[in-house]
Amino acid sequence: MARKVLSLCTAAVVAGAITASVPWTAAGASARSGYEPVLNPADFVKVIDNPYYPLPVGRTWIYRGVKDGKSQVDRVHVTPRTKVLEGITATSVTDVARHRGKLLEKTTDWFAQDKRGNVWYLGEKTAQYLPHGKIDRSGSWRAGLHDAEPGIIMKANPRVPDAYRQEYLVGSAEDTAWIVARGGSFTIPFGTVHHVLTSLEFTRLEPGVIDQKIYAPGIGIVREAAVRGPAEVANLVSVSGG
């Protein structure tokens, strides 16, 4: 690994900083939280070509790693399908996780890019497959439904120390991101990528967990790992199409 993972001490400090810089809600509607972005559908474009979060139709990423103590293979695919949310036409991206061929989780996420190059996250439909045939859909949300609000998954020009909401549905979807580094190189199975971007993600719904993500220009996420909380990692092993 070319980039040193942040220490737990640093991660804890960053978690506190995120908490201080992003307005939280005690209860009730997002309007009372101080977070209610107003988006104009006319300000959005059809193509998602943000350098750190490109989503060309047909592209597929394969990740291998460990989650909940199990080996996992994740297949992320940009479909040609779209969904209109808050009047905005969003691209549908599927994410399917398996353990030795057994389905663990299946998610469809919806993203759209504005004219400035910011990529917005407009919702997800998720199903986690549990033992005894149970299915957990608790992470699902859609902008405009039950007072859920969209968030930014990647800014047009992310800089240290930008912090922002990635999604918002009180009690269900409250992920935030903090840009902690920009620059340097990182080695992946099929080469070395340069000018990488590093972020930490945190949600008050899981106060003991902090994730680190590393992004490469033209590719997107190349590694995700927990730096605080249960051991979890996903490394990009291939990218194709698009």
PDB file of N, CA and C in Angstrom, residues 60-149:
ATOM      1  N   THR A  60     -17.874  -1.254 -15.124  1.00  0.00           N
ATOM      2  CA  THR A  60     -17.995  -2.195 -14.010  1.00  0.00           C
ATOM      3  C   THR A  60     -16.705  -2.210 -13.200  1.00  0.00           C
ATOM      4  N   TRP A  61     -16.851  -2.105 -11.885  1.00  0.00           N
ATOM      5  CA  TRP A  61     -15.730  -2.227 -10.962  1.00  0.00           C
ATOM      6  C   TRP A  61     -15.909  -3.501 -10.149  1.00  0.00           C
ATOM      7  N   ILE A  62     -14.817  -4.235  -9.922  1.00  0.00           N
ATOM      8  CA  ILE A  62     -14.848  -5.418  -9.061  1.00  0.00           C
ATOM      9  C   ILE A  62     -13.926  -5.171  -7.863  1.00  0.00           C
ATOM     10  N   TYR A  63     -14.481  -5.360  -6.670  1.00  0.00           N
ATOM     11  CA  TYR A  63     -13.717  -5.180  -5.438  1.00  0.00           C
ATOM     12  C   TYR A  63     -13.679  -6.493  -4.673  1.00  0.00           C
ATOM     13  N   ARG A  64     -12.546  -6.750  -4.026  1.00  0.00           N
ATOM     14  CA  ARG A  64     -12.430  -7.914  -3.142  1.00  0.00           C
ATOM     15  C   ARG A  64     -11.997  -7.445  -1.761  1.00  0.00           C
ATOM     16  N   GLY A  65     -12.552  -8.085  -0.734  1.00  0.00           N
ATOM     17  CA  GLY A  65     -12.186  -7.682   0.608  1.00  0.00           C
ATOM     18  C   GLY A  65     -12.854  -8.520   1.664  1.00  0.00           C
ATOM     19  N   VAL A  66     -13.043  -7.902   2.827  1.00  0.00           N
ATOM     20  CA  VAL A  66     -13.625  -8.594   3.979  1.00  0.00           C
ATOM     21  C   VAL A  66     -14.638  -7.675   4.647  1.00  0.00           C
ATOM     22  N   LYS A  67     -15.788  -8.233   5.017  1.00  0.00           N
ATOM     23  CA  LYS A  67     -16.811  -7.504   5.746  1.00  0.00           C
ATOM     24  C   LYS A  67     -17.530  -8.476   6.666  1.00  0.00           C
ATOM     25  N   ASP A  68     -17.772  -8.058   7.892  1.00  0.00           N
ATOM     26  CA  ASP A  68     -18.448  -8.908   8.885  1.00  0.00           C
ATOM     27  C   ASP A  68     -17.750 -10.256   9.033  1.00  0.00           C
ATOM     28  N   GLY A  69     -16.424 -10.232   8.916  1.00  0.00           N
ATOM     29  CA  GLY A  69     -15.647 -11.446   9.097  1.00  0.00           C
ATOM     30  C   GLY A  69     -15.668 -12.412   7.934  1.00  0.00           C
ATOM     31  N   LYS A  70     -16.300 -12.027   6.823  1.00  0.00           N
ATOM     32  CA  LYS A  70     -16.391 -12.892   5.650  1.00  0.00           C
ATOM     33  C   LYS A  70     -15.696 -12.268   4.448  1.00  0.00           C
ATOM     34  N   SER A  71     -15.088 -13.128   3.623  1.00  0.00           N
ATOM     35  CA  SER A  71     -14.559 -12.631   2.362  1.00  0.00           C
ATOM     36  C   SER A  71     -15.719 -12.159   1.493  1.00  0.00           C
ATOM     37  N   GLN A  72     -15.472 -11.152   0.686  1.00  0.00           N
ATOM     38  CA  GLN A  72     -16.559 -10.570  -0.095  1.00  0.00           C
ATOM     39  C   GLN A  72     -16.067 -10.100  -1.454  1.00  0.00           C
ATOM     40  N   VAL A  73     -16.894 -10.315  -2.460  1.00  0.00           N
ATOM     41  CA  VAL A  73     -16.645  -9.785  -3.799  1.00  0.00           C
ATOM     42  C   VAL A  73     -17.790  -8.839  -4.131  1.00  0.00           C
ATOM     43  N   ASP A  74     -17.444  -7.636  -4.511  1.00  0.00           N
ATOM     44  CA  ASP A  74     -18.417  -6.578  -4.797  1.00  0.00           C
ATOM     45  C   ASP A  74     -18.357  -6.229  -6.278  1.00  0.00           C
ATOM     46  N   ARG A  75     -19.504  -6.250  -6.942  1.00  0.00           N
ATOM     47  CA  ARG A  75     -19.572  -5.854  -8.349  1.00  0.00           C
ATOM     48  C   ARG A  75     -20.439  -4.605  -8.460  1.00  0.00           C
ATOM     49  N   VAL A  76     -19.822  -3.513  -8.881  1.00  0.00           N
ATOM     50  CA  VAL A  76     -20.518  -2.239  -9.055  1.00  0.00           C
ATOM     51  C   VAL A  76     -20.634  -1.966 -10.550  1.00  0.00           C
ATOM     52  N   HIS A  77     -21.850  -1.679 -11.016  1.00  0.00           N
ATOM     53  CA  HIS A  77     -22.091  -1.536 -12.459  1.00  0.00           C
ATOM     54  C   HIS A  77     -22.988  -0.343 -12.749  1.00  0.00           C
ATOM     55  N   VAL A  78     -22.576   0.474 -13.719  1.00  0.00           N
ATOM     56  CA  VAL A  78     -23.382   1.621 -14.147  1.00  0.00           C
ATOM     57  C   VAL A  78     -24.342   1.161 -15.232  1.00  0.00           C
ATOM     58  N   THR A  79     -25.617   1.186 -14.941  1.00  0.00           N
ATOM     59  CA  THR A  79     -26.624   0.698 -15.876  1.00  0.00           C
ATOM     60  C   THR A  79     -27.089   1.822 -16.813  1.00  0.00           C
ATOM     61  N   PRO A  80     -27.766   1.491 -17.890  1.00  0.00           N
ATOM     62  CA  PRO A  80     -28.350   2.518 -18.757  1.00  0.00           C
ATOM     63  C   PRO A  80     -29.661   3.064 -18.221  1.00  0.00           C
ATOM     64  N   ARG A  81     -30.135   2.496 -17.109  1.00  0.00           N
ATOM     65  CA  ARG A  81     -31.413   2.911 -16.540  1.00  0.00           C
ATOM     66  C   ARG A  81     -31.285   4.228 -15.780  1.00  0.00           C
ATOM     67  N   THR A  82     -32.370   4.967 -15.721  1.00  0.00           N
ATOM     68  CA  THR A  82     -32.410   6.220 -14.969  1.00  0.00           C
ATOM     69  C   THR A  82     -33.659   6.262 -14.106  1.00  0.00           C
ATOM     70  N   LYS A  83     -33.665   7.190 -13.152  1.00  0.00           N
ATOM     71  CA  LYS A  83     -34.831   7.380 -12.295  1.00  0.00           C
ATOM     72  C   LYS A  83     -34.950   8.873 -12.002  1.00  0.00           C
ATOM     73  N   VAL A  84     -36.158   9.395 -12.091  1.00  0.00           N
ATOM     74  CA  VAL A  84     -36.384  10.809 -11.825  1.00  0.00           C
ATOM     75  C   VAL A  84     -36.701  10.998 -10.345  1.00  0.00           C
ATOM     76  N   LEU A  85     -35.857  11.772  -9.666  1.00  0.00           N
ATOM     77  CA  LEU A  85     -36.023  12.064  -8.250  1.00  0.00           C
ATOM     78  C   LEU A  85     -35.904  13.571  -8.055  1.00  0.00           C
ATOM     79  N   GLU A  86     -36.882  14.172  -7.408  1.00  0.00           N
ATOM     80  CA  GLU A  86     -36.918  15.620  -7.220  1.00  0.00           C
ATOM     81  C   GLU A  86     -36.822  16.359  -8.557  1.00  0.00           C
ATOM     82  N   GLY A  87     -37.353  15.720  -9.632  1.00  0.00           N
ATOM     83  CA  GLY A  87     -37.318  16.324 -10.952  1.00  0.00           C
ATOM     84  C   GLY A  87     -35.995  16.149 -11.672  1.00  0.00           C
ATOM     85  N   ILE A  88     -35.040  15.481 -11.046  1.00  0.00           N
ATOM     86  CA  ILE A  88     -33.696  15.297 -11.609  1.00  0.00           C
ATOM     87  C   ILE A  88     -33.562  13.875 -12.142  1.00  0.00           C
ATOM     88  N   THR A  89     -33.074  13.741 -13.368  1.00  0.00           N
ATOM     89  CA  THR A  89     -32.865  12.422 -13.952  1.00  0.00           C
ATOM     90  C   THR A  89     -31.540  11.859 -13.443  1.00  0.00           C
ATOM     91  N   ALA A  90     -31.630  10.783 -12.671  1.00  0.00           N
ATOM     92  CA  ALA A  90     -30.452  10.205 -12.026  1.00  0.00           C
ATOM     93  C   ALA A  90     -30.050   8.884 -12.680  1.00  0.00           C
ATOM     94  N   THR A  91     -28.759   8.628 -12.702  1.00  0.00           N
ATOM     95  CA  THR A  91     -28.207   7.379 -13.222  1.00  0.00           C
ATOM     96  C   THR A  91     -28.316   6.287 -12.172  1.00  0.00           C
ATOM     97  N   SER A  92     -28.732   5.088 -12.592  1.00  0.00           N
ATOM     98  CA  SER A  92     -28.877   3.949 -11.682  1.00  0.00           C
ATOM     99  C   SER A  92     -27.606   3.101 -11.696  1.00  0.00           C
ATOM    100  N   VAL A  93     -27.055   2.887 -10.516  1.00  0.00           N
ATOM    101  CA  VAL A  93     -25.827   2.101 -10.367  1.00  0.00           C
ATOM    102  C   VAL A  93     -26.117   0.931  -9.433  1.00  0.00           C
ATOM    103  N   THR A  94     -25.847  -0.283  -9.878  1.00  0.00           N
ATOM    104  CA  THR A  94     -26.082  -1.455  -9.042  1.00  0.00           C
ATOM    105  C   THR A  94     -24.802  -1.863  -8.318  1.00  0.00           C
ATOM    106  N   ASP A  95     -24.980  -2.390  -7.111  1.00  0.00           N
ATOM    107  CA  ASP A  95     -23.862  -2.843  -6.290  1.00  0.00           C
ATOM    108  C   ASP A  95     -24.276  -4.166  -5.662  1.00  0.00           C
ATOM    109  N   VAL A  96     -23.629  -5.249  -6.073  1.00  0.00           N
ATOM    110  CA  VAL A  96     -23.992  -6.584  -5.596  1.00  0.00           C
ATOM    111  C   VAL A  96     -22.798  -7.207  -4.886  1.00  0.00           C
ATOM    112  N   ALA A  97     -23.003  -7.609  -3.629  1.00  0.00           N
ATOM    113  CA  ALA A  97     -21.945  -8.214  -2.828  1.00  0.00           C
ATOM    114  C   ALA A  97     -22.250  -9.686  -2.593  1.00  0.00           C
ATOM    115  N   ARG A  98     -21.220 -10.519  -2.749  1.00  0.00           N
ATOM    116  CA  ARG A  98     -21.383 -11.960  -2.557  1.00  0.00           C
ATOM    117  C   ARG A  98     -20.223 -12.531  -1.732  1.00  0.00           C
ATOM    118  N   HIS A  99     -20.509 -13.609  -1.033  1.00  0.00           N
ATOM    119  CA  HIS A  99     -19.495 -14.375  -0.313  1.00  0.00           C
ATOM    120  C   HIS A  99     -19.516 -15.794  -0.867  1.00  0.00           C
ATOM    121  N   ARG A 100     -18.468 -16.152  -1.593  1.00  0.00           N
ATOM    122  CA  ARG A 100     -18.372 -17.473  -2.220  1.00  0.00           C
ATOM    123  C   ARG A 100     -19.615 -17.787  -3.034  1.00  0.00           C
ATOM    124  N   GLY A 101     -20.078 -16.801  -3.764  1.00  0.00           N
ATOM    125  CA  GLY A 101     -21.237 -16.967  -4.627  1.00  0.00           C
ATOM    126  C   GLY A 101     -22.574 -16.725  -3.964  1.00  0.00           C
ATOM    127  N   LYS A 102     -22.605 -16.650  -2.648  1.00  0.00           N
ATOM    128  CA  LYS A 102     -23.855 -16.434  -1.924  1.00  0.00           C
ATOM    129  C   LYS A 102     -24.144 -14.941  -1.829  1.00  0.00           C
ATOM    130  N   LEU A 103     -25.359 -14.557  -2.183  1.00  0.00           N
ATOM    131  CA  LEU A 103     -25.744 -13.154  -2.173  1.00  0.00           C
ATOM    132  C   LEU A 103     -25.805 -12.614  -0.748  1.00  0.00           C
ATOM    133  N   LEU A 104     -25.072 -11.512  -0.513  1.00  0.00           N
ATOM    134  CA  LEU A 104     -25.065 -10.869   0.798  1.00  0.00           C
ATOM    135  C   LEU A 104     -25.872  -9.579   0.793  1.00  0.00           C
ATOM    136  N   GLU A 105     -25.708  -8.796  -0.262  1.00  0.00           N
ATOM    137  CA  GLU A 105     -26.380  -7.499  -0.316  1.00  0.00           C
ATOM    138  C   GLU A 105     -26.528  -7.058  -1.771  1.00  0.00           C
ATOM    139  N   LYS A 106     -27.659  -6.421  -2.062  1.00  0.00           N
ATOM    140  CA  LYS A 106     -27.910  -5.900  -3.397  1.00  0.00           C
ATOM    141  C   LYS A 106     -28.494  -4.502  -3.263  1.00  0.00           C
ATOM    142  N   THR A 107     -27.859  -3.555  -3.948  1.00  0.00           N
ATOM    143  CA  THR A 107     -28.250  -2.151  -3.819  1.00  0.00           C
ATOM    144  C   THR A 107     -28.310  -1.487  -5.187  1.00  0.00           C
ATOM    145  N   THR A 108     -29.273  -0.604  -5.352  1.00  0.00           N
ATOM    146  CA  THR A 108     -29.288   0.302  -6.502  1.00  0.00           C
ATOM    147  C   THR A 108     -29.178   1.719  -5.957  1.00  0.00           C
ATOM    148  N   ASP A 109     -28.153   2.438  -6.416  1.00  0.00           N
ATOM    149  CA  ASP A 109     -27.925   3.827  -6.006  1.00  0.00           C
ATOM    150  C   ASP A 109     -28.237   4.754  -7.166  1.00  0.00           C
ATOM    151  N   TRP A 110     -28.648   5.990  -6.842  1.00  0.00           N
ATOM    152  CA  TRP A 110     -28.977   6.962  -7.890  1.00  0.00           C
ATOM    153  C   TRP A 110     -28.130   8.220  -7.731  1.00  0.00           C
ATOM    154  N   PHE A 111     -27.453   8.589  -8.829  1.00  0.00           N
ATOM    155  CA  PHE A 111     -26.541   9.732  -8.821  1.00  0.00           C
ATOM    156  C   PHE A 111     -26.837  10.661  -9.997  1.00  0.00           C
ATOM    157  N   ALA A 112     -26.503  11.941  -9.824  1.00  0.00           N
ATOM    158  CA  ALA A 112     -26.631  12.919 -10.915  1.00  0.00           C
ATOM    159  C   ALA A 112     -25.568  13.993 -10.715  1.00  0.00           C
ATOM    160  N   GLN A 113     -25.104  14.558 -11.803  1.00  0.00           N
ATOM    161  CA  GLN A 113     -24.055  15.580 -11.755  1.00  0.00           C
ATOM    162  C   GLN A 113     -24.599  16.938 -12.178  1.00  0.00           C
ATOM    163  N   ASP A 114     -24.262  17.972 -11.395  1.00  0.00           N
ATOM    164  CA  ASP A 114     -24.701  19.311 -11.782  1.00  0.00           C
ATOM    165  C   ASP A 114     -23.699  19.947 -12.748  1.00  0.00           C
ATOM    166  N   LYS A 115     -24.055  21.113 -13.261  1.00  0.00           N
ATOM    167  CA  LYS A 115     -23.232  21.761 -14.285  1.00  0.00           C
ATOM    168  C   LYS A 115     -21.861  22.170 -13.773  1.00  0.00           C
ATOM    169  N   ARG A 116     -21.713  22.314 -12.473  1.00  0.00           N
ATOM    170  CA  ARG A 116     -20.418  22.688 -11.890  1.00  0.00           C
ATOM    171  C   ARG A 116     -19.502  21.482 -11.726  1.00  0.00           C
ATOM    172  N   GLY A 117     -20.085  20.276 -11.837  1.00  0.00           N
ATOM    173  CA  GLY A 117     -19.279  19.072 -11.715  1.00  0.00           C
ATOM    174  C   GLY A 117     -19.439  18.328 -10.410  1.00  0.00           C
ATOM    175  N   ASN A 118     -20.296  18.835  -9.506  1.00  0.00           N
ATOM    176  CA  ASN A 118     -20.570  18.111  -8.263  1.00  0.00           C
ATOM    177  C   ASN A 118     -21.457  16.900  -8.555  1.00  0.00           C
ATOM    178  N   VAL A 119     -21.142  15.757  -7.959  1.00  0.00           N
ATOM    179  CA  VAL A 119     -21.969  14.559  -8.128  1.00  0.00           C
ATOM    180  C   VAL A 119     -22.849  14.414  -6.892  1.00  0.00           C
ATOM    181  N   TRP A 120     -24.159  14.415  -7.129  1.00  0.00           N
ATOM    182  CA  TRP A 120     -25.142  14.335  -6.045  1.00  0.00           C
ATOM    183  C   TRP A 120     -25.645  12.908  -5.888  1.00  0.00           C
ATOM    184  N   TYR A 121     -25.883  12.547  -4.644  1.00  0.00           N
ATOM    185  CA  TYR A 121     -26.428  11.238  -4.288  1.00  0.00           C
ATOM    186  C   TYR A 121     -27.900  11.454  -3.951  1.00  0.00           C
ATOM    187  N   LEU A 122     -28.783  10.800  -4.730  1.00  0.00           N
ATOM    188  CA  LEU A 122     -30.215  11.068  -4.625  1.00  0.00           C
ATOM    189  C   LEU A 122     -31.024   9.937  -3.987  1.00  0.00           C
ATOM    190  N   GLY A 123     -30.355   8.854  -3.644  1.00  0.00           N
ATOM    191  CA  GLY A 123     -31.083   7.790  -2.963  1.00  0.00           C
ATOM    192  C   GLY A 123     -30.522   6.410  -3.238  1.00  0.00           C
ATOM    193  N   GLU A 124     -31.062   5.454  -2.513  1.00  0.00           N
ATOM    194  CA  GLU A 124     -30.662   4.059  -2.720  1.00  0.00           C
ATOM    195  C   GLU A 124     -31.787   3.116  -2.315  1.00  0.00           C
ATOM    196  N   LYS A 125     -31.821   1.994  -2.996  1.00  0.00           N
ATOM    197  CA  LYS A 125     -32.718   0.901  -2.654  1.00  0.00           C
ATOM    198  C   LYS A 125     -31.831  -0.280  -2.312  1.00  0.00           C
ATOM    199  N   THR A 126     -31.836  -0.670  -1.052  1.00  0.00           N
ATOM    200  CA  THR A 126     -30.893  -1.688  -0.619  1.00  0.00           C
ATOM    201  C   THR A 126     -31.576  -2.851   0.073  1.00  0.00           C
ATOM    202  N   ALA A 127     -30.988  -4.018  -0.065  1.00  0.00           N
ATOM    203  CA  ALA A 127     -31.486  -5.228   0.595  1.00  0.00           C
ATOM    204  C   ALA A 127     -30.290  -6.039   1.074  1.00  0.00           C
ATOM    205  N   GLN A 128     -30.222  -6.254   2.375  1.00  0.00           N
ATOM    206  CA  GLN A 128     -29.175  -7.077   2.964  1.00  0.00           C
ATOM    207  C   GLN A 128     -29.782  -8.430   3.320  1.00  0.00           C
ATOM    208  N   TYR A 129     -29.171  -9.495   2.814  1.00  0.00           N
ATOM    209  CA  TYR A 129     -29.724 -10.834   2.981  1.00  0.00           C
ATOM    210  C   TYR A 129     -29.123 -11.498   4.228  1.00  0.00           C
ATOM    211  N   LEU A 130     -29.983 -11.730   5.210  1.00  0.00           N
ATOM    212  CA  LEU A 130     -29.571 -12.234   6.508  1.00  0.00           C
ATOM    213  C   LEU A 130     -29.908 -13.718   6.647  1.00  0.00           C
ATOM    214  N   PRO A 131     -29.397 -14.362   7.699  1.00  0.00           N
ATOM    215  CA  PRO A 131     -29.732 -15.784   7.917  1.00  0.00           C
ATOM    216  C   PRO A 131     -31.237 -15.996   8.088  1.00  0.00           C
ATOM    217  N   HIS A 132     -31.659 -17.213   7.806  1.00  0.00           N
ATOM    218  CA  HIS A 132     -33.056 -17.637   7.982  1.00  0.00           C
ATOM    219  C   HIS A 132     -34.008 -16.890   7.043  1.00  0.00           C
ATOM    220  N   GLY A 133     -33.491 -16.456   5.898  1.00  0.00           N
ATOM    221  CA  GLY A 133     -34.338 -15.842   4.882  1.00  0.00           C
ATOM    222  C   GLY A 133     -34.768 -14.417   5.160  1.00  0.00           C
ATOM    223  N   LYS A 134     -34.215 -13.794   6.172  1.00  0.00           N
ATOM    224  CA  LYS A 134     -34.590 -12.421   6.499  1.00  0.00           C
ATOM    225  C   LYS A 134     -33.885 -11.417   5.579  1.00  0.00           C
ATOM    226  N   ILE A 135     -34.566 -10.317   5.289  1.00  0.00           N
ATOM    227  CA  ILE A 135     -34.014  -9.263   4.434  1.00  0.00           C
ATOM    228  C   ILE A 135     -34.128  -7.928   5.161  1.00  0.00           C
ATOM    229  N   ASP A 136     -33.023  -7.213   5.261  1.00  0.00           N
ATOM    230  CA  ASP A 136     -32.993  -5.910   5.916  1.00  0.00           C
ATOM    231  C   ASP A 136     -32.919  -4.819   4.844  1.00  0.00           C
ATOM    232  N   ARG A 137     -33.956  -3.997   4.776  1.00  0.00           N
ATOM    233  CA  ARG A 137     -34.006  -2.911   3.799  1.00  0.00           C
ATOM    234  C   ARG A 137     -33.910  -1.537   4.476  1.00  0.00           C
ATOM    235  N   SER A 138     -33.415  -1.518   5.697  1.00  0.00           N
ATOM    236  CA  SER A 138     -33.479  -0.304   6.509  1.00  0.00           C
ATOM    237  C   SER A 138     -32.639   0.861   5.986  1.00  0.00           C
ATOM    238  N   GLY A 139     -31.661   0.604   5.141  1.00  0.00           N
ATOM    239  CA  GLY A 139     -30.823   1.692   4.640  1.00  0.00           C
ATOM    240  C   GLY A 139     -31.382   2.394   3.425  1.00  0.00           C
ATOM    241  N   SER A 140     -32.544   1.983   2.948  1.00  0.00           N
ATOM    242  CA  SER A 140     -33.111   2.564   1.729  1.00  0.00           C
ATOM    243  C   SER A 140     -33.654   3.973   1.979  1.00  0.00           C
ATOM    244  N   TRP A 141     -33.502   4.848   0.989  1.00  0.00           N
ATOM    245  CA  TRP A 141     -34.042   6.206   1.081  1.00  0.00           C
ATOM    246  C   TRP A 141     -34.080   6.820  -0.317  1.00  0.00           C
ATOM    247  N   ARG A 142     -34.945   7.815  -0.496  1.00  0.00           N
ATOM    248  CA  ARG A 142     -35.040   8.538  -1.765  1.00  0.00           C
ATOM    249  C   ARG A 142     -35.251  10.022  -1.479  1.00  0.00           C
ATOM    250  N   ALA A 143     -34.522  10.846  -2.170  1.00  0.00           N
ATOM    251  CA  ALA A 143     -34.675  12.291  -2.002  1.00  0.00           C
ATOM    252  C   ALA A 143     -36.119  12.690  -2.274  1.00  0.00           C
ATOM    253  N   GLY A 144     -36.686  13.462  -1.355  1.00  0.00           N
ATOM    254  CA  GLY A 144     -38.049  13.944  -1.513  1.00  0.00           C
ATOM    255  C   GLY A 144     -39.099  13.051  -0.879  1.00  0.00           C
ATOM    256  N   LEU A 145     -38.689  11.855  -0.413  1.00  0.00           N
ATOM    257  CA  LEU A 145     -39.640  10.935   0.209  1.00  0.00           C
ATOM    258  C   LEU A 145     -39.364  10.880   1.710  1.00  0.00           C
ATOM    259  N   HIS A 146     -40.410  11.105   2.524  1.00  0.00           N
ATOM    260  CA  HIS A 146     -40.275  11.101   3.983  1.00  0.00           C
ATOM    261  C   HIS A 146     -39.235  12.121   4.453  1.00  0.00           C
ATOM    262  N   ASP A 147     -39.149  13.222   3.742  1.00  0.00           N
ATOM    263  CA  ASP A 147     -38.258  14.331   4.083  1.00  0.00           C
ATOM    264  C   ASP A 147     -36.772  13.985   3.932  1.00  0.00           C
ATOM    265  N   ALA A 148     -36.451  12.996   3.116  1.00  0.00           N
ATOM    266  CA  ALA A 148     -35.046  12.690   2.826  1.00  0.00           C
ATOM    267  C   ALA A 148     -34.472  13.757   1.907  1.00  0.00           C
ATOM    268  N   GLU A 149     -33.198  14.076   2.113  1.00  0.00           N
ATOM    269  CA  GLU A 149     -32.526  15.103   1.332  1.00  0.00           C
ATOM    270  C   GLU A 149     -31.316  14.521   0.598  1.00  0.00           C
TER     271      GLU A 149
END
